[in-house]
Structures are given as structure tokens and as C-alpha cells.
Amino acid sequence: QVQLAESGGGLVQPGGSLNLSCAATSDRIGRISSVNTMGWYRQTPGKERELVASIFSRGGTNYADFVKGRFTISRGNAKNTVYLQMTNLKSEDTAVYYCNIKFSKVFDYWGQGTQVTVSS
């Protein structure tokens, strides 16, 4: 099994910043392919989960239009870690943010989610 642990959500005022972190681990050595894509998605009540940003193990990134110029996704030095730096947050960024890892075309794992609330 693969587990993803997210941290960093919380309450922030509009225009503020938050950083999210996620680490993917497995109790079986070599279970997680070194070639993978990690990403952040978000979901609000009544809406489908949507991609925020993703990053390939070799460094390529992909951002949703609504976060371009405000959010930055990056890989950590530790294996299978990913960060999301969120700046200039808006009320519409309020959502549960989920970490995801995909590899070997068939494996797709999710974290439990972390709440981000942007409100004055």
C-alpha cells in the first residue's frame, strides 16, 4: 500500500499565503516507481475534484489556469515529496486540497485532504 500524508492547510485572509506539503510512502521498498507524477487537486461541496497543479518526477509542471502566477508546485529533496506554495489567495481558493501520486499507468493514490479556508 501507498500512503500520502498532507499538511499545511488552515485559515488565511484574502491576499495571504499558505504552503502545503505531501509525502508519499510505502511499507514495501520499491513499491513507488521513481517515475511518477505528483499533484494537488481541490474539491468544494457539490463540485468535482479538479486539478490545481502537477509535477513529473523529471520536473515538468502543469498548472490550472486559475492558479497560474499565484501557486508554485515543487518537489522536495526527500523522495516522493511535493509542495504547493500558494500566494495571493482568494476566497474562491477555499476547498479541501488533496495530494495525489500516479505511476506505472495504473496506480493512483490519494491523501485524505487538508482544508484551506480563505476568509477575512
CSV table of C-alpha atoms in Angstrom, one decimal:
chain,number,residue,atom,x,y,z
A,1,GLN,CA,0.0,0.0,0.0
A,2,VAL,CA,1.0,3.6,-0.6
A,3,GLN,CA,0.2,6.3,1.9
A,4,LEU,CA,0.1,10.1,1.3
A,5,ALA,CA,0.4,12.4,4.3
A,6,GLU,CA,-0.6,16.1,3.7
A,7,SER,CA,0.0,19.0,6.0
A,8,GLY,CA,-0.2,22.8,5.9
A,9,GLY,CA,-3.8,23.7,5.4
A,10,GLY,CA,-5.6,26.3,7.5
A,11,LEU,CA,-7.3,29.6,7.6
A,12,VAL,CA,-5.8,32.6,5.9
A,13,GLN,CA,-7.0,36.1,4.9
A,14,PRO,CA,-7.5,37.1,1.3
A,15,GLY,CA,-4.2,38.0,-0.3
A,16,GLY,CA,-2.3,35.8,2.2
A,17,SER,CA,-0.1,32.8,1.6
A,18,LEU,CA,-0.1,29.1,2.6
A,19,ASN,CA,2.3,26.2,1.9
A,20,LEU,CA,1.1,22.7,1.6
A,21,SER,CA,3.3,19.6,1.9
A,22,CYS,CA,2.8,16.0,1.0
A,23,ALA,CA,4.9,12.9,1.4
A,24,ALA,CA,4.2,9.5,-0.3
A,25,THR,CA,5.5,6.4,1.5
A,26,SER,CA,5.1,2.7,1.3
A,27,ASP,CA,5.8,-0.1,3.6
A,28,ARG,CA,7.3,-2.1,0.7
A,29,ILE,CA,10.7,-1.0,-0.6
A,30,GLY,CA,10.5,-0.1,-4.3
A,31,ARG,CA,6.7,-0.1,-4.3
A,32,ILE,CA,6.5,3.5,-5.6
A,33,SER,CA,8.1,3.9,-9.1
A,34,SER,CA,10.8,6.6,-9.3
A,35,VAL,CA,9.0,7.7,-12.5
A,36,ASN,CA,5.8,9.3,-11.2
A,37,THR,CA,3.6,12.3,-11.3
A,38,MET,CA,2.6,14.0,-8.0
A,39,GLY,CA,-0.1,16.6,-7.9
A,40,TRP,CA,-2.6,18.7,-5.9
A,41,TYR,CA,-6.3,18.7,-6.6
A,42,ARG,CA,-9.1,20.5,-4.8
A,43,GLN,CA,-12.8,20.0,-4.2
A,44,THR,CA,-15.6,22.0,-2.9
A,45,PRO,CA,-19.1,20.7,-1.9
A,46,GLY,CA,-21.2,19.8,-4.9
A,47,LYS,CA,-18.3,20.1,-7.3
A,48,GLU,CA,-16.0,17.6,-8.9
A,49,ARG,CA,-12.4,17.4,-7.8
A,50,GLU,CA,-10.2,19.5,-10.1
A,51,LEU,CA,-6.5,19.6,-10.8
A,52,VAL,CA,-4.6,22.5,-9.3
A,53,ALA,CA,-1.1,21.6,-10.3
A,54,SER,CA,1.1,18.6,-11.0
A,55,ILE,CA,4.8,17.8,-11.4
A,56,PHE,CA,6.5,14.9,-13.1
A,57,SER,CA,9.4,13.2,-11.4
A,58,ARG,CA,11.7,14.7,-14.1
A,59,GLY,CA,10.5,18.2,-13.3
A,60,GLY,CA,7.8,19.1,-15.8
A,61,THR,CA,4.9,21.0,-14.3
A,62,ASN,CA,1.3,21.7,-15.2
A,63,TYR,CA,-1.0,24.3,-13.7
A,64,ALA,CA,-4.7,25.1,-13.9
A,65,ASP,CA,-5.3,28.4,-15.4
A,66,PHE,CA,-6.9,29.7,-12.3
A,67,VAL,CA,-3.7,29.4,-10.2
A,68,LYS,CA,-1.1,30.4,-12.8
A,69,GLY,CA,1.2,33.1,-11.4
A,70,ARG,CA,-0.1,32.6,-7.9
A,71,PHE,CA,0.7,28.9,-7.0
A,72,THR,CA,4.0,27.1,-7.4
A,73,ILE,CA,4.4,23.3,-7.2
A,74,SER,CA,7.8,21.8,-6.4
A,75,ARG,CA,9.5,18.5,-5.5
A,76,GLY,CA,11.3,18.1,-2.2
A,77,ASN,CA,14.8,16.7,-1.7
A,78,ALA,CA,13.3,13.7,0.1
A,79,LYS,CA,11.9,11.1,-2.3
A,80,ASN,CA,8.3,11.4,-3.3
A,81,THR,CA,7.6,14.7,-1.6
A,82,VAL,CA,5.8,17.6,-3.1
A,83,TYR,CA,5.0,21.1,-2.0
A,84,LEU,CA,2.4,23.7,-3.1
A,85,GLN,CA,3.2,27.3,-2.4
A,86,MET,CA,0.0,29.4,-2.6
A,87,THR,CA,0.2,33.1,-2.7
A,88,ASN,CA,-2.4,35.9,-3.2
A,89,LEU,CA,-5.1,33.6,-2.1
A,90,LYS,CA,-8.7,34.4,-2.9
A,91,SER,CA,-11.9,33.3,-1.3
A,92,GLU,CA,-12.6,31.1,-4.3
A,93,ASP,CA,-9.5,29.1,-3.4
A,94,THR,CA,-11.3,27.8,-0.4
A,95,ALA,CA,-11.5,24.0,-0.7
A,96,VAL,CA,-10.2,20.7,0.5
A,97,TYR,CA,-6.9,20.1,-1.1
A,98,TYR,CA,-5.8,16.5,-2.0
A,99,CYS,CA,-2.4,15.2,-2.7
A,100,ASN,CA,-2.1,12.6,-5.5
A,101,ILE,CA,0.6,10.3,-6.9
A,102,LYS,CA,0.3,8.3,-10.1
A,103,PHE,CA,2.8,5.8,-11.6
A,104,SER,CA,3.1,2.8,-13.9
A,105,LYS,CA,-0.1,3.9,-15.7
A,106,VAL,CA,-2.4,2.0,-13.3
A,107,PHE,CA,-1.5,3.1,-9.8
A,108,ASP,CA,-3.3,6.2,-8.5
A,109,TYR,CA,-3.3,7.1,-4.8
A,110,TRP,CA,-4.9,10.0,-2.8
A,111,GLY,CA,-4.3,11.6,0.5
A,112,GLN,CA,-7.1,12.3,2.9
A,113,GLY,CA,-7.2,16.0,2.2
A,114,THR,CA,-6.4,19.2,4.0
A,115,GLN,CA,-8.8,22.1,4.4
A,116,VAL,CA,-7.8,25.5,3.1
A,117,THR,CA,-10.1,28.4,4.0
A,118,VAL,CA,-9.6,31.9,2.7
A,119,SER,CA,-11.7,34.3,4.6
A,120,SER,CA,-11.5,37.7,6.4
